[in-house]
């Protein structure tokens, strides 16, 4: 299931250390190593999916779970409540989309401004 050269597969397997935010049977969330914002974590499917461009209808429930988990974890990690607080969700996809790690991941960023980027 895991791609041998995929850094996020190695993180999911515990072969590369990470600062865990959340884990269940299908999903793993961890703090970004180079945060842009006071809160910046990534949610990944444990099973390797290269990018958002690889999604098919079979992934609908998995992606739904990620999108409903994001607001819960954002609050738990210190993002302010909507509407004064909030958070940003980003999924870089492909070279022109700015994707550097080719294991699907959802960035969740928030916290008081200014941020480093964005
Ligand atoms: P992207 O450009 O969307 O592919 O972003 C990849 C993200 O993964 C970047 O924000 C990196 O800082 C982050 N990243 C890369 N390696 C690690 C790591 N070992 N632990 C946590 N985050 C990482």
PDB file of C-alpha atoms and ligand atoms in Angstrom:
ATOM      1  CA  UNK A   1       0.000   0.000   0.000  1.00  0.00           C
ATOM      2  CA  UNK A   2       2.814   2.431   0.922  1.00  0.00           C
ATOM      3  CA  UNK A   3       4.996   3.921  -1.800  1.00  0.00           C
ATOM      4  CA  UNK A   4       8.620   3.150  -0.911  1.00  0.00           C
ATOM      5  CA  UNK A   5       9.971   6.612  -1.756  1.00  0.00           C
ATOM      6  CA  UNK A   6       7.068   8.638  -0.358  1.00  0.00           C
ATOM      7  CA  UNK A   7       7.978  10.794   2.636  1.00  0.00           C
ATOM      8  CA  UNK A   8       4.361  11.027   3.853  1.00  0.00           C
ATOM      9  CA  UNK A   9       3.927   7.219   3.637  1.00  0.00           C
ATOM     10  CA  UNK A  10       7.028   6.991   5.834  1.00  0.00           C
ATOM     11  CA  UNK A  11       5.526   9.505   8.272  1.00  0.00           C
ATOM     12  CA  UNK A  12       2.271   7.500   8.410  1.00  0.00           C
ATOM     13  CA  UNK A  13       4.280   4.345   9.102  1.00  0.00           C
ATOM     14  CA  UNK A  14       6.318   6.088  11.815  1.00  0.00           C
ATOM     15  CA  UNK A  15       9.569   5.615   9.882  1.00  0.00           C
ATOM     16  CA  UNK A  16      10.057   9.392   9.790  1.00  0.00           C
ATOM     17  CA  UNK A  17       9.124  11.307  12.964  1.00  0.00           C
ATOM     18  CA  UNK A  18       6.249  13.768  12.986  1.00  0.00           C
ATOM     19  CA  UNK A  19       4.277  15.773  15.508  1.00  0.00           C
ATOM     20  CA  UNK A  20       0.919  14.001  15.449  1.00  0.00           C
ATOM     21  CA  UNK A  21      -2.309  15.999  15.563  1.00  0.00           C
ATOM     22  CA  UNK A  22      -4.789  13.191  14.901  1.00  0.00           C
ATOM     23  CA  UNK A  23      -4.965   9.577  13.769  1.00  0.00           C
ATOM     24  CA  UNK A  24      -7.636   7.042  12.915  1.00  0.00           C
ATOM     25  CA  UNK A  25      -7.783   3.955  10.681  1.00  0.00           C
ATOM     26  CA  UNK A  26      -7.794   5.976   7.460  1.00  0.00           C
ATOM     27  CA  UNK A  27      -6.338   9.406   8.240  1.00  0.00           C
ATOM     28  CA  UNK A  28      -3.242  10.912   9.827  1.00  0.00           C
ATOM     29  CA  UNK A  29      -2.686  14.582  10.676  1.00  0.00           C
ATOM     30  CA  UNK A  30       0.595  16.193  11.725  1.00  0.00           C
ATOM     31  CA  UNK A  31       2.178  19.609  12.090  1.00  0.00           C
ATOM     32  CA  UNK A  32       3.866  21.028   8.998  1.00  0.00           C
ATOM     33  CA  UNK A  33       7.634  21.142   9.464  1.00  0.00           C
ATOM     34  CA  UNK A  34       7.825  24.663   7.955  1.00  0.00           C
ATOM     35  CA  UNK A  35       4.644  26.402   9.115  1.00  0.00           C
ATOM     36  CA  UNK A  36       3.318  29.466   7.271  1.00  0.00           C
ATOM     37  CA  UNK A  37       0.921  30.365  10.039  1.00  0.00           C
ATOM     38  CA  UNK A  38       0.732  29.985  13.849  1.00  0.00           C
ATOM     39  CA  UNK A  39      -1.383  26.874  13.246  1.00  0.00           C
ATOM     40  CA  UNK A  40      -0.356  24.781  10.230  1.00  0.00           C
ATOM     41  CA  UNK A  41      -0.982  21.084   9.997  1.00  0.00           C
ATOM     42  CA  UNK A  42      -1.542  18.558   7.224  1.00  0.00           C
ATOM     43  CA  UNK A  43      -4.235  15.892   6.960  1.00  0.00           C
ATOM     44  CA  UNK A  44      -3.318  12.910   4.787  1.00  0.00           C
ATOM     45  CA  UNK A  45      -5.021   9.663   3.850  1.00  0.00           C
ATOM     46  CA  UNK A  46      -2.933   6.791   5.217  1.00  0.00           C
ATOM     47  CA  UNK A  47      -3.298   4.958   1.916  1.00  0.00           C
ATOM     48  CA  UNK A  48      -1.083   6.510  -0.747  1.00  0.00           C
ATOM     49  CA  UNK A  49      -2.941   8.717  -3.219  1.00  0.00           C
ATOM     50  CA  UNK A  50      -0.540  10.830  -5.273  1.00  0.00           C
ATOM     51  CA  UNK A  51      -2.643  13.972  -5.592  1.00  0.00           C
ATOM     52  CA  UNK A  52      -6.109  15.443  -5.754  1.00  0.00           C
ATOM     53  CA  UNK A  53      -5.957  14.791  -9.511  1.00  0.00           C
ATOM     54  CA  UNK A  54      -6.048  11.059  -8.727  1.00  0.00           C
ATOM     55  CA  UNK A  55      -9.389  11.135  -6.895  1.00  0.00           C
ATOM     56  CA  UNK A  56     -12.258   8.986  -8.150  1.00  0.00           C
ATOM     57  CA  UNK A  57     -15.809   8.510  -6.852  1.00  0.00           C
ATOM     58  CA  UNK A  58     -14.550   5.787  -4.503  1.00  0.00           C
ATOM     59  CA  UNK A  59     -12.728   8.515  -2.543  1.00  0.00           C
ATOM     60  CA  UNK A  60     -15.846  10.615  -1.849  1.00  0.00           C
ATOM     61  CA  UNK A  61     -16.337   9.454   1.694  1.00  0.00           C
ATOM     62  CA  UNK A  62     -12.617   9.667   2.542  1.00  0.00           C
ATOM     63  CA  UNK A  63     -12.455  13.276   1.283  1.00  0.00           C
ATOM     64  CA  UNK A  64     -15.681  14.092   3.085  1.00  0.00           C
ATOM     65  CA  UNK A  65     -14.137  12.839   6.301  1.00  0.00           C
ATOM     66  CA  UNK A  66     -11.031  14.995   5.771  1.00  0.00           C
ATOM     67  CA  UNK A  67     -13.127  18.105   5.119  1.00  0.00           C
ATOM     68  CA  UNK A  68     -15.286  17.604   8.196  1.00  0.00           C
ATOM     69  CA  UNK A  69     -12.282  16.761  10.368  1.00  0.00           C
ATOM     70  CA  UNK A  70     -10.449  19.957   9.356  1.00  0.00           C
ATOM     71  CA  UNK A  71     -12.655  22.448  11.278  1.00  0.00           C
ATOM     72  CA  UNK A  72     -12.641  20.278  14.398  1.00  0.00           C
ATOM     73  CA  UNK A  73      -8.849  19.924  14.436  1.00  0.00           C
ATOM     74  CA  UNK A  74      -8.391  23.608  13.542  1.00  0.00           C
ATOM     75  CA  UNK A  75     -10.253  24.635  16.702  1.00  0.00           C
ATOM     76  CA  UNK A  76      -8.404  22.046  18.798  1.00  0.00           C
ATOM     77  CA  UNK A  77      -5.060  23.338  17.521  1.00  0.00           C
ATOM     78  CA  UNK A  78      -5.817  26.932  18.447  1.00  0.00           C
ATOM     79  CA  UNK A  79      -7.529  28.549  15.474  1.00  0.00           C
ATOM     80  CA  UNK A  80     -10.085  31.138  16.527  1.00  0.00           C
ATOM     81  CA  UNK A  81     -13.789  30.463  16.100  1.00  0.00           C
ATOM     82  CA  UNK A  82     -15.643  31.572  12.947  1.00  0.00           C
ATOM     83  CA  UNK A  83     -16.199  34.322  11.899  1.00  0.00           C
ATOM     84  CA  UNK A  84     -13.485  36.377  13.653  1.00  0.00           C
ATOM     85  CA  UNK A  85     -11.079  33.445  13.666  1.00  0.00           C
ATOM     86  CA  UNK A  86     -11.206  30.772  11.009  1.00  0.00           C
ATOM     87  CA  UNK A  87      -8.661  28.914   8.939  1.00  0.00           C
ATOM     88  CA  UNK A  88      -7.504  28.307   5.394  1.00  0.00           C
ATOM     89  CA  UNK A  89      -7.587  24.956   3.604  1.00  0.00           C
ATOM     90  CA  UNK A  90      -5.203  24.425   0.675  1.00  0.00           C
ATOM     91  CA  UNK A  91      -4.611  21.399  -1.529  1.00  0.00           C
ATOM     92  CA  UNK A  92      -1.700  22.032  -3.881  1.00  0.00           C
ATOM     93  CA  UNK A  93      -2.036  19.757  -6.889  1.00  0.00           C
ATOM     94  CA  UNK A  94       0.619  19.094  -9.525  1.00  0.00           C
ATOM     95  CA  UNK A  95       3.649  21.161 -10.502  1.00  0.00           C
ATOM     96  CA  UNK A  96       1.720  24.249 -11.541  1.00  0.00           C
ATOM     97  CA  UNK A  97      -0.427  23.870  -8.449  1.00  0.00           C
ATOM     98  CA  UNK A  98       2.677  24.092  -6.277  1.00  0.00           C
ATOM     99  CA  UNK A  99       2.646  20.483  -5.047  1.00  0.00           C
ATOM    100  CA  UNK A 100       6.009  19.364  -3.693  1.00  0.00           C
ATOM    101  CA  UNK A 101       5.114  16.159  -1.867  1.00  0.00           C
ATOM    102  CA  UNK A 102       3.207  13.722  -4.066  1.00  0.00           C
ATOM    103  CA  UNK A 103       1.004  12.135  -1.427  1.00  0.00           C
ATOM    104  CA  UNK A 104      -2.352  13.894  -1.209  1.00  0.00           C
ATOM    105  CA  UNK A 105      -2.409  16.294   1.738  1.00  0.00           C
ATOM    106  CA  UNK A 106      -4.752  18.998   2.926  1.00  0.00           C
ATOM    107  CA  UNK A 107      -3.044  22.006   4.516  1.00  0.00           C
ATOM    108  CA  UNK A 108      -4.992  23.619   7.370  1.00  0.00           C
ATOM    109  CA  UNK A 109      -3.647  27.028   8.430  1.00  0.00           C
ATOM    110  CA  UNK A 110      -4.865  29.567  10.916  1.00  0.00           C
ATOM    111  CA  UNK A 111      -4.157  31.672  13.957  1.00  0.00           C
ATOM    112  CA  UNK A 112      -3.502  35.364  14.440  1.00  0.00           C
ATOM    113  CA  UNK A 113      -2.081  37.372  11.529  1.00  0.00           C
ATOM    114  CA  UNK A 114       0.401  38.208  10.107  1.00  0.00           C
ATOM    115  CA  UNK A 115       1.367  34.862   8.624  1.00  0.00           C
ATOM    116  CA  UNK A 116       4.662  34.104   6.908  1.00  0.00           C
ATOM    117  CA  UNK A 117       2.853  33.539   3.596  1.00  0.00           C
ATOM    118  CA  UNK A 118      -0.696  33.832   2.339  1.00  0.00           C
TER     119      UNK A 118
HETATM  120  P1  LIG B   1       3.045  20.977  -0.874  1.00  0.00           P
HETATM  121  O1  LIG B   1       3.776  22.097  -1.525  1.00  0.00           O
HETATM  122  O2  LIG B   1       1.559  21.241  -0.802  1.00  0.00           O
HETATM  123  O3  LIG B   1       3.371  19.638  -1.485  1.00  0.00           O
HETATM  124  O4  LIG B   1       3.500  20.988   0.630  1.00  0.00           O
HETATM  125  C1  LIG B   1       4.268  20.017   1.250  1.00  0.00           C
HETATM  126  C2  LIG B   1       4.365  20.432   2.688  1.00  0.00           C
HETATM  127  O5  LIG B   1       4.941  19.381   3.415  1.00  0.00           O
HETATM  128  C3  LIG B   1       5.236  21.684   2.934  1.00  0.00           C
HETATM  129  O6  LIG B   1       4.460  22.673   3.590  1.00  0.00           O
HETATM  130  C4  LIG B   1       6.365  21.156   3.805  1.00  0.00           C
HETATM  131  O7  LIG B   1       6.794  22.087   4.782  1.00  0.00           O
HETATM  132  C5  LIG B   1       5.742  19.928   4.426  1.00  0.00           C
HETATM  133  N1  LIG B   1       6.684  18.898   4.838  1.00  0.00           N
HETATM  134  C6  LIG B   1       7.685  18.366   4.100  1.00  0.00           C
HETATM  135  N2  LIG B   1       8.357  17.433   4.807  1.00  0.00           N
HETATM  136  C7  LIG B   1       7.750  17.373   6.010  1.00  0.00           C
HETATM  137  C8  LIG B   1       7.970  16.600   7.198  1.00  0.00           C
HETATM  138  N3  LIG B   1       8.956  15.704   7.293  1.00  0.00           N
HETATM  139  N4  LIG B   1       7.158  16.811   8.267  1.00  0.00           N
HETATM  140  C9  LIG B   1       6.167  17.719   8.207  1.00  0.00           C
HETATM  141  N5  LIG B   1       5.900  18.472   7.107  1.00  0.00           N
HETATM  142  C10 LIG B   1       6.674  18.305   6.035  1.00  0.00           C
END
